[in-house]
PDB file of C-alpha atoms in Angstrom:
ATOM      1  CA  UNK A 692      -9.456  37.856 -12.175  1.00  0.00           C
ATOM      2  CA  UNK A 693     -11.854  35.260 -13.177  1.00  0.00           C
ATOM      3  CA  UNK A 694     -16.093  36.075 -12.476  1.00  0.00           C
ATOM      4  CA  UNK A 695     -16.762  35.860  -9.012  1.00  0.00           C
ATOM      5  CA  UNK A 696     -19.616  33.387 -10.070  1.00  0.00           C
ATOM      6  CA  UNK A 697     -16.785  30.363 -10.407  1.00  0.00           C
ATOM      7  CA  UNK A 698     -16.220  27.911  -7.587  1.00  0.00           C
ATOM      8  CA  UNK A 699     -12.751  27.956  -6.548  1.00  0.00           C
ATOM      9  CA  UNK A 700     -10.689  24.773  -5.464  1.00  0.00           C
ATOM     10  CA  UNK A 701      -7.134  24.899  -3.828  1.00  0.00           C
ATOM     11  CA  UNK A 702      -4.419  21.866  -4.502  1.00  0.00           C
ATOM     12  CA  UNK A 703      -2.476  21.133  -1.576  1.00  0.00           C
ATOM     13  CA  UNK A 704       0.309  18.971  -1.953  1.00  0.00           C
ATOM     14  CA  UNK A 705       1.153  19.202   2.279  1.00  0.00           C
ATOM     15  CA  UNK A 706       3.952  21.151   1.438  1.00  0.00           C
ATOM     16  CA  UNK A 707       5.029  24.509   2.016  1.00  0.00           C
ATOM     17  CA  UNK A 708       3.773  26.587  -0.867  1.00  0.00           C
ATOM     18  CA  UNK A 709       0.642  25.510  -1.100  1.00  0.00           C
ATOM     19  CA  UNK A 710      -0.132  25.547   2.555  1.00  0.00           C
ATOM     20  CA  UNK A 711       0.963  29.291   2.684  1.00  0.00           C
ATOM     21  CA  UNK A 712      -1.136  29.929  -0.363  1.00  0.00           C
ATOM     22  CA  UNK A 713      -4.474  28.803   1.180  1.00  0.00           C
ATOM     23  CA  UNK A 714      -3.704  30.423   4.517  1.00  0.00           C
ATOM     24  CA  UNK A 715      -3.395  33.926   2.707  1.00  0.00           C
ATOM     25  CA  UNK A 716      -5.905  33.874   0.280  1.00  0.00           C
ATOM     26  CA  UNK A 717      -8.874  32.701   3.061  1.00  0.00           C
ATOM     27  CA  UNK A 718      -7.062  35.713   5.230  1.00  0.00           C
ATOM     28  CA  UNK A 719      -7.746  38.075   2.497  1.00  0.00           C
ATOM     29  CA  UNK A 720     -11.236  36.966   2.854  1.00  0.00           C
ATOM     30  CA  UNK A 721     -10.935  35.183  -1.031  1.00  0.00           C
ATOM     31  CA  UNK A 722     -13.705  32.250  -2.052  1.00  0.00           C
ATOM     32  CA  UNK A 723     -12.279  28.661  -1.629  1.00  0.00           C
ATOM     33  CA  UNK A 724     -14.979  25.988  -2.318  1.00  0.00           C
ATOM     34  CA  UNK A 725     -12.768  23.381  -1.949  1.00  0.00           C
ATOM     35  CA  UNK A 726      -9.306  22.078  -0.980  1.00  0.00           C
ATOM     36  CA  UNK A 727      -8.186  18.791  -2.809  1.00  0.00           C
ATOM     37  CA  UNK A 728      -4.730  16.761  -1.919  1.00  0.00           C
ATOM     38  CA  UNK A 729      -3.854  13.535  -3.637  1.00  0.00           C
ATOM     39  CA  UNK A 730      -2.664  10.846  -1.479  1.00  0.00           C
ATOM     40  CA  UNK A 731       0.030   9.089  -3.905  1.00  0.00           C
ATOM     41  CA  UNK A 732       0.000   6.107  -0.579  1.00  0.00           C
ATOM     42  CA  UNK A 733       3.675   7.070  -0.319  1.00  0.00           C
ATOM     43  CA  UNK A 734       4.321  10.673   0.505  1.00  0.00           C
ATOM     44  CA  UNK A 735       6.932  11.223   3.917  1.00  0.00           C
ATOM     45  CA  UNK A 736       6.450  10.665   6.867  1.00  0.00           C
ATOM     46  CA  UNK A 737       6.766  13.471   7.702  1.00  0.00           C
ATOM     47  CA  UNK A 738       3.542  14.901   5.501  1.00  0.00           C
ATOM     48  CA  UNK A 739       1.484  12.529   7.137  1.00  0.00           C
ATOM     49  CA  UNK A 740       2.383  13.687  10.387  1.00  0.00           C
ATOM     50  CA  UNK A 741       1.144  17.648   9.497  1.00  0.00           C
ATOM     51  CA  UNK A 742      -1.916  16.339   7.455  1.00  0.00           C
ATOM     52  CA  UNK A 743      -4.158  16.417  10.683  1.00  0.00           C
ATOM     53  CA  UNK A 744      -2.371  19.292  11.985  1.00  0.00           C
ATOM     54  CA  UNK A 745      -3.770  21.469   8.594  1.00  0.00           C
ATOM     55  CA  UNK A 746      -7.069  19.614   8.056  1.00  0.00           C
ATOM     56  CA  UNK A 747      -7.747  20.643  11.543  1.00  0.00           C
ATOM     57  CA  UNK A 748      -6.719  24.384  10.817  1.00  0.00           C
ATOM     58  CA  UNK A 749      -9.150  24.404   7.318  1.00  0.00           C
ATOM     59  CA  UNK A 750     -12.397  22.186   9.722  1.00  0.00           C
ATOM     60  CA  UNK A 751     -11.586  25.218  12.095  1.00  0.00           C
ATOM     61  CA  UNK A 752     -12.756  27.675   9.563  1.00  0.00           C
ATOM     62  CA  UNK A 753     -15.510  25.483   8.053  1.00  0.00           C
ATOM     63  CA  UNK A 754     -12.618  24.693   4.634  1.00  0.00           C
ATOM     64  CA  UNK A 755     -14.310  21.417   3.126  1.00  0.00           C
ATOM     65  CA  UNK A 756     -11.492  19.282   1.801  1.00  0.00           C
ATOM     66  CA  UNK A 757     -11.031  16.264   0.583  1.00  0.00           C
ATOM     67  CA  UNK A 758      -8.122  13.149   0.015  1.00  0.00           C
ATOM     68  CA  UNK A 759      -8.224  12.040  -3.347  1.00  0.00           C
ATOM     69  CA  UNK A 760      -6.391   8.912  -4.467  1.00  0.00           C
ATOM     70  CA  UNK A 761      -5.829   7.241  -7.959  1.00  0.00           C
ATOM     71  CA  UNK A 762      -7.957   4.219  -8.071  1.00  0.00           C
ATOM     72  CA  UNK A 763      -6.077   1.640 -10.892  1.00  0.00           C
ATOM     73  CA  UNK A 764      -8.904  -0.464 -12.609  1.00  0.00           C
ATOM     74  CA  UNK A 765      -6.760  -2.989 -13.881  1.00  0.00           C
ATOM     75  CA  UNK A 766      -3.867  -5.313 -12.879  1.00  0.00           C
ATOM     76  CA  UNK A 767      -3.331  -7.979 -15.906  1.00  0.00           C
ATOM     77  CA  UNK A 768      -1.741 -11.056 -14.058  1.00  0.00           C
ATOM     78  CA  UNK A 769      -1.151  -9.329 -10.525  1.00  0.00           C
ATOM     79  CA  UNK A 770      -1.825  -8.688  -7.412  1.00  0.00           C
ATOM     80  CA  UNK A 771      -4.196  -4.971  -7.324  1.00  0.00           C
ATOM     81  CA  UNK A 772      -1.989  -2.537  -6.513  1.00  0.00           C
ATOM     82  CA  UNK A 773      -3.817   0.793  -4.545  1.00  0.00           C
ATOM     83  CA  UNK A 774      -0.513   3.277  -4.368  1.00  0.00           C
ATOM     84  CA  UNK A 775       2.902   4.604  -6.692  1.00  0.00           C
ATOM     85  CA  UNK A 776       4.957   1.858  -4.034  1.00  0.00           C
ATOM     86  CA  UNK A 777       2.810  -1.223  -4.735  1.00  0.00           C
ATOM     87  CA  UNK A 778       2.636   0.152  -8.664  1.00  0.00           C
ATOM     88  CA  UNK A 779       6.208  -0.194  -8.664  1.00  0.00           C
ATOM     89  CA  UNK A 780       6.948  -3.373  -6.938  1.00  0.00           C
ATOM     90  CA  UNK A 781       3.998  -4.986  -9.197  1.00  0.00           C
ATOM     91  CA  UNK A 782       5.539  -3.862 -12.504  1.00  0.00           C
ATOM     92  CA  UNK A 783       9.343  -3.986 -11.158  1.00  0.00           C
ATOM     93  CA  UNK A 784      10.438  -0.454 -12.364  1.00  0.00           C
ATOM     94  CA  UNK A 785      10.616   2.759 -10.750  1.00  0.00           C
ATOM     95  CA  UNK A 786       8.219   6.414 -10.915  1.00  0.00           C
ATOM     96  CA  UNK A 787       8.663   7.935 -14.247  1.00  0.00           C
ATOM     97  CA  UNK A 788      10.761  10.570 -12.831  1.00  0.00           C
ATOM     98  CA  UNK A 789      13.404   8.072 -12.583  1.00  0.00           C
ATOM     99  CA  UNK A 790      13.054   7.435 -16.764  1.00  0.00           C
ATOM    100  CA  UNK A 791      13.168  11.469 -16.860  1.00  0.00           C
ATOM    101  CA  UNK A 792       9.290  11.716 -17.691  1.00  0.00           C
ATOM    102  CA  UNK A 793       6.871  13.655 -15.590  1.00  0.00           C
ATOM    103  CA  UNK A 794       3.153  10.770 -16.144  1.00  0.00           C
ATOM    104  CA  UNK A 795       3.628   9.765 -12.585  1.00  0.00           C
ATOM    105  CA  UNK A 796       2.173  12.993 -11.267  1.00  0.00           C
ATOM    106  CA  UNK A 797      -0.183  13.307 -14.258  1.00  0.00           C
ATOM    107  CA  UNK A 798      -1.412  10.166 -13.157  1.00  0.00           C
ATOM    108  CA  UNK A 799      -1.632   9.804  -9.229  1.00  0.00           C
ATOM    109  CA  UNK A 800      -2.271  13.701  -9.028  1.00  0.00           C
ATOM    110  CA  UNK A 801      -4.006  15.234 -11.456  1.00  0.00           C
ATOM    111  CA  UNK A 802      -5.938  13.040 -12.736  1.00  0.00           C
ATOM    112  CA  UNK A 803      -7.533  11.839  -9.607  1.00  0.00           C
ATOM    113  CA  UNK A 804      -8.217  15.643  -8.987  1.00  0.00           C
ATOM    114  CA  UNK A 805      -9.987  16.156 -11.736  1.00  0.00           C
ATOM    115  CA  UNK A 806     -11.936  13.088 -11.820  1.00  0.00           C
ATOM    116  CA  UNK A 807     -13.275  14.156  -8.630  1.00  0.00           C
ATOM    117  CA  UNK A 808     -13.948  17.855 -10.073  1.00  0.00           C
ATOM    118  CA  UNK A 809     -15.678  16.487 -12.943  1.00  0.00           C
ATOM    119  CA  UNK A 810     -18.066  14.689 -10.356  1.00  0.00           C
ATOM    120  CA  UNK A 811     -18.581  18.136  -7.978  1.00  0.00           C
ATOM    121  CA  UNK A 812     -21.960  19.628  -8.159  1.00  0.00           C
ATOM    122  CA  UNK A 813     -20.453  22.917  -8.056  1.00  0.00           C
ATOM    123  CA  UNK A 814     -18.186  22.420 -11.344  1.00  0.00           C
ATOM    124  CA  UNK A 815     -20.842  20.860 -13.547  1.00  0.00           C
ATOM    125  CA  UNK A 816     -23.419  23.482 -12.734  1.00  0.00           C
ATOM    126  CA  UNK A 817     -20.800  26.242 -13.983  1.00  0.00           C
ATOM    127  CA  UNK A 818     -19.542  24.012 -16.885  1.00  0.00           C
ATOM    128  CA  UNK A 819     -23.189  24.170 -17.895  1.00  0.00           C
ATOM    129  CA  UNK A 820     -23.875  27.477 -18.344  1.00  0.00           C
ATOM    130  CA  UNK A 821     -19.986  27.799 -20.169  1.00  0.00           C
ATOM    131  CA  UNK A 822     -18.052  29.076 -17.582  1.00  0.00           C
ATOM    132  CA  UNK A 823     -15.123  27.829 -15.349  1.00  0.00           C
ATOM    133  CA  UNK A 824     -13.747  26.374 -12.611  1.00  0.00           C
ATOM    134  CA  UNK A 825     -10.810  28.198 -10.864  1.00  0.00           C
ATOM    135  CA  UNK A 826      -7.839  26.141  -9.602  1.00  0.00           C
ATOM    136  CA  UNK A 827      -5.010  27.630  -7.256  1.00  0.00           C
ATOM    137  CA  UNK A 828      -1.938  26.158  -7.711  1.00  0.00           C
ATOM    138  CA  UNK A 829       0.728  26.817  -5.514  1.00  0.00           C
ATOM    139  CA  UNK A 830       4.248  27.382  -7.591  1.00  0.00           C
ATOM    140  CA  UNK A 831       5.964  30.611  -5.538  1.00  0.00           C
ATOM    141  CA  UNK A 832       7.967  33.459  -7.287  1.00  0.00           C
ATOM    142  CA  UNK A 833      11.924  31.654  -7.208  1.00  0.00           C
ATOM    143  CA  UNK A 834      13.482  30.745 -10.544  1.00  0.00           C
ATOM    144  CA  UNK A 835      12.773  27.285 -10.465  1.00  0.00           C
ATOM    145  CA  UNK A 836       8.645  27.253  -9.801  1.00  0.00           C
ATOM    146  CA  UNK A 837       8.910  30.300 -12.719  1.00  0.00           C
ATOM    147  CA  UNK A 838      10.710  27.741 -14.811  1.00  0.00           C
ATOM    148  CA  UNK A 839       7.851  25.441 -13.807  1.00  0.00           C
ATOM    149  CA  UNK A 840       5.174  28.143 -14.521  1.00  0.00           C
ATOM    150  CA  UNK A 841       7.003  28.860 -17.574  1.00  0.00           C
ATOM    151  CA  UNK A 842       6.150  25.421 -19.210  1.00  0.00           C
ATOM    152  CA  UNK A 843       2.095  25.999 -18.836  1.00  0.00           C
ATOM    153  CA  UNK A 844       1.880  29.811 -19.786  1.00  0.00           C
ATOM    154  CA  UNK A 845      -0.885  30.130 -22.119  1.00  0.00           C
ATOM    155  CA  UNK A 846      -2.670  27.078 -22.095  1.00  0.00           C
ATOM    156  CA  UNK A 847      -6.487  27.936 -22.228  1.00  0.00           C
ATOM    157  CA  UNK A 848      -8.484  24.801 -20.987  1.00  0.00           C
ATOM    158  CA  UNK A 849     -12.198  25.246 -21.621  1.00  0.00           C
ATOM    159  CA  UNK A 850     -12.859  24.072 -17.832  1.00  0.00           C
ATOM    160  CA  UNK A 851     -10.571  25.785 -15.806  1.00  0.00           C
ATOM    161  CA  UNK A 852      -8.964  28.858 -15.028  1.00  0.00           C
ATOM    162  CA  UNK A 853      -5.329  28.587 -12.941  1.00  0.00           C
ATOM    163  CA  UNK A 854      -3.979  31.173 -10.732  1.00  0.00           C
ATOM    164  CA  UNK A 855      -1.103  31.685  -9.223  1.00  0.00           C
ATOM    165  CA  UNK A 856      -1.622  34.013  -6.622  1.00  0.00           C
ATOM    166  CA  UNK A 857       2.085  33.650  -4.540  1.00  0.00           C
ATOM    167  CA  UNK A 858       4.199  34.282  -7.877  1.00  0.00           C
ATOM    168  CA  UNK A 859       1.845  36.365 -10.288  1.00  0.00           C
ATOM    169  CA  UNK A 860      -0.084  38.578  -7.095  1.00  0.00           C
ATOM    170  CA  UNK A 861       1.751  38.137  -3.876  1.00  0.00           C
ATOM    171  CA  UNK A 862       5.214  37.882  -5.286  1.00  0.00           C
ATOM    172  CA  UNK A 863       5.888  35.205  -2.998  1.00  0.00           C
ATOM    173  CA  UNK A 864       9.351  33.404  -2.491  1.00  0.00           C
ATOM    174  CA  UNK A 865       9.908  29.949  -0.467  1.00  0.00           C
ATOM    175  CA  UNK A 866      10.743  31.775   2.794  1.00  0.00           C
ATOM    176  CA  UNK A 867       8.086  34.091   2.578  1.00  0.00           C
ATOM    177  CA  UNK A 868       5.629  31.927   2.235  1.00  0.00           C
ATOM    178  CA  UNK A 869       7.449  30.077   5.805  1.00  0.00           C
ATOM    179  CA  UNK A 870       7.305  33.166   7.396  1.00  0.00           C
ATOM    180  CA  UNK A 871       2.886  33.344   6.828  1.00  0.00           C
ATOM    181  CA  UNK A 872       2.997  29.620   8.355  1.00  0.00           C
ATOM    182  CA  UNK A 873       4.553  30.568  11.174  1.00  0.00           C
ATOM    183  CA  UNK A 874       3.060  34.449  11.692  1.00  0.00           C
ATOM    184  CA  UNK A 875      -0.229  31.691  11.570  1.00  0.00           C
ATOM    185  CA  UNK A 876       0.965  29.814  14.754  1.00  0.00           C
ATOM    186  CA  UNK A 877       1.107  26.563  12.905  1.00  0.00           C
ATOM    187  CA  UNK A 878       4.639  24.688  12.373  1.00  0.00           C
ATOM    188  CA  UNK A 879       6.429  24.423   9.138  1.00  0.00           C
ATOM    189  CA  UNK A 880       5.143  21.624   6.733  1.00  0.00           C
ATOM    190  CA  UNK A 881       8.383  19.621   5.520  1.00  0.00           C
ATOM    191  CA  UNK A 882       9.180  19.366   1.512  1.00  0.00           C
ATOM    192  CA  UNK A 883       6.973  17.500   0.068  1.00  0.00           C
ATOM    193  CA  UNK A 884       7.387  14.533  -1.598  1.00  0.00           C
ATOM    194  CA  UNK A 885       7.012  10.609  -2.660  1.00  0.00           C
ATOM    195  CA  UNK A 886       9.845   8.760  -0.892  1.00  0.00           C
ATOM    196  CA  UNK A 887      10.872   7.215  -4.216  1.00  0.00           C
ATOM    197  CA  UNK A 888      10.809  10.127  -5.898  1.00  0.00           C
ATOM    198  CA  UNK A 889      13.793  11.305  -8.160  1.00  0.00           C
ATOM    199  CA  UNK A 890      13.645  14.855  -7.239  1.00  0.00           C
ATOM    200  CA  UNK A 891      14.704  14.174  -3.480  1.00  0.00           C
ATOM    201  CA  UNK A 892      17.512  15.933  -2.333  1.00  0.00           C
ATOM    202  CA  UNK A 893      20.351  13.698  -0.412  1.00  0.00           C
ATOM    203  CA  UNK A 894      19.669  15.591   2.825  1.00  0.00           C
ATOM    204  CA  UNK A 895      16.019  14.538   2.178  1.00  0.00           C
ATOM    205  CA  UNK A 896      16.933  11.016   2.168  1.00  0.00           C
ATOM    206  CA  UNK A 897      19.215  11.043   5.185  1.00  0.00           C
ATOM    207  CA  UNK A 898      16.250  12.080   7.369  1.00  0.00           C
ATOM    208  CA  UNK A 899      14.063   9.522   6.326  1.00  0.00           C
ATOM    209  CA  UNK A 900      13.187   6.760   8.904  1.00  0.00           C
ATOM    210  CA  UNK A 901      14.803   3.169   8.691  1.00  0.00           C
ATOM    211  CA  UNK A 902      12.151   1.591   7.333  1.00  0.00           C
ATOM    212  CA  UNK A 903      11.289   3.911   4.270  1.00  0.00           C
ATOM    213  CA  UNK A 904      14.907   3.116   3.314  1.00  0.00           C
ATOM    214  CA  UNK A 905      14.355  -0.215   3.161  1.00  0.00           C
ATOM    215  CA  UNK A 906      11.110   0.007   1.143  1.00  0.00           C
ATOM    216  CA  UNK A 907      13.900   2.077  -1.413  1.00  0.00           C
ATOM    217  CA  UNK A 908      16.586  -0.134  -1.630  1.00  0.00           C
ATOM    218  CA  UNK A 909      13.656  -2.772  -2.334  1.00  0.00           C
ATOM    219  CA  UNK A 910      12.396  -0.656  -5.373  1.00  0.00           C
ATOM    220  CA  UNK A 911      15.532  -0.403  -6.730  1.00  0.00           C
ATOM    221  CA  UNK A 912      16.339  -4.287  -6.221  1.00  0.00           C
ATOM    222  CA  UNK A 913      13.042  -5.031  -7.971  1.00  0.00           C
ATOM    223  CA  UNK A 914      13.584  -2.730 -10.451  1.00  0.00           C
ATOM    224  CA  UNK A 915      17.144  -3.629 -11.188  1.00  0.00           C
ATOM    225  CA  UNK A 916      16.465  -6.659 -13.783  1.00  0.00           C
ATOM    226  CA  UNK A 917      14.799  -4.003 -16.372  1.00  0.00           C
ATOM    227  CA  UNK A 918      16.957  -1.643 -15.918  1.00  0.00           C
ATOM    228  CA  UNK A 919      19.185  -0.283 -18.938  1.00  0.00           C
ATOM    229  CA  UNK A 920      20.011   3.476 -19.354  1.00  0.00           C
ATOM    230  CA  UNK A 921      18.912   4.230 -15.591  1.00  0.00           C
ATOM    231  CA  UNK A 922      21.225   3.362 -12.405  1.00  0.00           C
ATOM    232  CA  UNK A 923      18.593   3.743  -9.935  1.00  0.00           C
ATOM    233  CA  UNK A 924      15.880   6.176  -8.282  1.00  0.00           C
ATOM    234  CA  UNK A 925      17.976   9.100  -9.059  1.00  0.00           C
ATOM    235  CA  UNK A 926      18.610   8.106 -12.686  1.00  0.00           C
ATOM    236  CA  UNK A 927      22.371   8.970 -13.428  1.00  0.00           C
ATOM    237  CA  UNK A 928      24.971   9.951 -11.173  1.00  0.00           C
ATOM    238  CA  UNK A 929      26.589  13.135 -11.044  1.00  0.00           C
ATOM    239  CA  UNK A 930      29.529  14.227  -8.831  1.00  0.00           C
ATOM    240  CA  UNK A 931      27.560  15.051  -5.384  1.00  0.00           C
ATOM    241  CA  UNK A 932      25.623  11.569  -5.514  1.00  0.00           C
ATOM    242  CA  UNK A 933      25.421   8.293  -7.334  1.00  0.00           C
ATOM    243  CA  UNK A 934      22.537   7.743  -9.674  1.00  0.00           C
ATOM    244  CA  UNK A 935      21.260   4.790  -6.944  1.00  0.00           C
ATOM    245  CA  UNK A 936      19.557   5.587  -3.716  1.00  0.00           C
ATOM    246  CA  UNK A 937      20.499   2.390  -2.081  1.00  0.00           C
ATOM    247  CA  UNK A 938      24.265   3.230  -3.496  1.00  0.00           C
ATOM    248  CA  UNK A 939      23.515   6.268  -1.490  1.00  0.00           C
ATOM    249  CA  UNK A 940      22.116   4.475   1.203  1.00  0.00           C
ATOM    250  CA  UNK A 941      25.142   2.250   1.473  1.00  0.00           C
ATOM    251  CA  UNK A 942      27.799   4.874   1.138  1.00  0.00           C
ATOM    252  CA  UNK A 943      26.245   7.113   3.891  1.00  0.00           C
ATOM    253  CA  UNK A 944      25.859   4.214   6.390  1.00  0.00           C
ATOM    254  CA  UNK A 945      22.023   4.762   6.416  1.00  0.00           C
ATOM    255  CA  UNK A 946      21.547   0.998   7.211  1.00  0.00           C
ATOM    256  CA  UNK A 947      23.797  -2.094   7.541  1.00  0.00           C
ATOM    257  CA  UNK A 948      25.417  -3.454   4.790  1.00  0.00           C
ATOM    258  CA  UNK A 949      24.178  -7.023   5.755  1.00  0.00           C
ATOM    259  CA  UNK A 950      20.366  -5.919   5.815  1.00  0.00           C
ATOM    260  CA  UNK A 951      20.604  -4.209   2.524  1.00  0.00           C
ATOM    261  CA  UNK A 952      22.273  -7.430   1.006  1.00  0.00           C
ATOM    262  CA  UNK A 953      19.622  -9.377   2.568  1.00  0.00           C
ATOM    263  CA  UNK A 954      16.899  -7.101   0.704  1.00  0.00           C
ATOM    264  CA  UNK A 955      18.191  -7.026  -2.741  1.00  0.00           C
ATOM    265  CA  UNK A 956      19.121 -10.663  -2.505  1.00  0.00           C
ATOM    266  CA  UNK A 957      15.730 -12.041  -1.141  1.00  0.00           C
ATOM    267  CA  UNK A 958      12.987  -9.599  -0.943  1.00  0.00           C
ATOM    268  CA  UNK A 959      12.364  -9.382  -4.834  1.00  0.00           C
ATOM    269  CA  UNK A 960      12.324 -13.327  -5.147  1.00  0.00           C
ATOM    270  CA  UNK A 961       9.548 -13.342  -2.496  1.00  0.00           C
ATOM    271  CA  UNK A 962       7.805 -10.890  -4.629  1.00  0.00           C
ATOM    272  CA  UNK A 963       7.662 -12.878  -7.839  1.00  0.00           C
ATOM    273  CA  UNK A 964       6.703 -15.947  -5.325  1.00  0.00           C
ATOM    274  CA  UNK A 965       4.197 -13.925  -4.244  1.00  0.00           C
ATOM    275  CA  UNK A 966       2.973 -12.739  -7.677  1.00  0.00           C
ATOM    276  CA  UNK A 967       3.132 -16.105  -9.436  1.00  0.00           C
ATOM    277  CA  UNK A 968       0.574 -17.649  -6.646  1.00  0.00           C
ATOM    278  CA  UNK A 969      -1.813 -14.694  -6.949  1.00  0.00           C
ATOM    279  CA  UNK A 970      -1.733 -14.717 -10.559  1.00  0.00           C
ATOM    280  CA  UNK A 971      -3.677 -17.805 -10.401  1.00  0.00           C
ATOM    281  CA  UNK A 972      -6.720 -16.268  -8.172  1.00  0.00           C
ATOM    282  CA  UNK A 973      -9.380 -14.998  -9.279  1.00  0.00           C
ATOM    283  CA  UNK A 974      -8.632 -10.692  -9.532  1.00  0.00           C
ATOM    284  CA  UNK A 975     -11.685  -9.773  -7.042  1.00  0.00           C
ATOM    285  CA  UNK A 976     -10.088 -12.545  -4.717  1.00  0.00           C
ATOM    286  CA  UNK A 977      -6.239 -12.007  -5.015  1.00  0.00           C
ATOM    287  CA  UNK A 978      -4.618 -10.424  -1.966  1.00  0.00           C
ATOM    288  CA  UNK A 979      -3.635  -7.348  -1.656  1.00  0.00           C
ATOM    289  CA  UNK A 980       0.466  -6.511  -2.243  1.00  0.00           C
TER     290      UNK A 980
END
């Protein structure tokens, strides 16, 4: 266990794992000096909706947490783009998940973490004197978080120290860790996730809203141009799904086939019309995407 000295901050990614996590460790009476989530500006529904319902649950016992979000600095000949959806429909291609690379998270999570560590009081006073900050990281104790854990066992960073209290202490599976949220009174957080992320389930898409499906099938669309080894969103098909989400979309009769011919035949267009007059403003003056 690392010195009691070392300010502790939580990641919480709204779903379930890492909201079980922080609920047990503050129970056990444990130091938390912070609670970060990054905002990628396109997470469900859904995990929007239980954002207020946890922030109020951490104000309640005096939890300070904070939204961070990746702030892009600059945007060549487009429009500024604040989120992973605009970054997409700016640069017409699709999160790096989709190209079987993992940068997308590096970049609109962790980084924008650790930026704002490296500006906390609390970290640089400890970083000083050559100790550490500790970060809890939610992965639980089923084969695939191991898998996940797997991949980072034994890096030493010279700033942090990472625990992972639900799979290395607690022993913590999935429904476990649903069964502390609810013996806490709160409801169940859904799975987290970007809505154009490649590691959505098909049942995860069918309960998205009509308008998130649009936004999808207008990725892909705007994407589709570029596009050479990957079919879509979900890269390559396989026998329970197509490798496109608005294939998907389509197939499952998530929307009509008329309004999904009407976005990938005209909403892309707009979007270069839209570029090509804002690549001729001034950057601190172009519109917003």
């Amino acid at each position: 266990m690392p010195s009691a000295n070392y300010p502790v901050v939580a990641a919480w990614g709204m779903g379930v794992n890492s909201t079980a996590m922080i609920i047990e460790w503050v129970a056990r009476g444990r130091r938390l000096d912070a609670v970060l989530t990054a905002d990628t500006g396109a997470e469900k529904p859904q995990s929007y909706a239980y954002l207020p319902i946890f922030q109020k649950w951490m104000d309640d016992r005096g939890i300070f947490h904070h939204i961070v979000r990746y702030e892009p600095k600059k945007f060549k000949h487009w429009p500024p783009y604040f989120t992973i959806l605009e970054n997409c429909l700016t640069n017409s291609t699709l999160p790096s998940a989709s190209f079987g690379r993992k940068s997308c998270s590096v970049k609109w999570k962790i980084q924008p973490k650790e930026l704002w560590v490296s500006k906390w009081q609390l970290a640089k006073n400890i970083w000083q004197v050559g100790g550490k900050v500790v970060k809890l990281i939610g992965y639980d104790a089923s084969p695939a978080d191991s898998r996940r854990y797997a991949n980072r066992e034994g890096i030493v960073d010279a700033r942090y120290d990472y625990l992972y209290p639900l799979l290395h202490e607690w022993h913590w599976d999935r429904d476990a860790c649903i069964r502390r949220i609810e013996a806490e009174g709160l409801p169940v957080p859904p799975k987290s996730s970007c809505v154009i992320c490649a590691h959505m389930r098909s049942e995860e898409v069918v309960q998205l809203p009509r308008w998130v499906l649009r936004l999808i099938v207008l990725v892909e669309a705007r994407a589709a141009p570029r596009l050479r080894n990957v079919e879509g969103l979900w890269r390559r098909a396989t026998k329970a799904r197509p490798g496109s989400m608005t294939m998907f979309i389509r197939q499952r009769g998530l929307l009509d086939p008329d309004e999904i011919d009407a976005i990938v035949a005209g909403a892309p267009v707009d979007l270069i019309d839209f570029q090509r007059v804002a690549a001729a403003i001034p950057v601190d003056r172009r519109p917003h995407i």
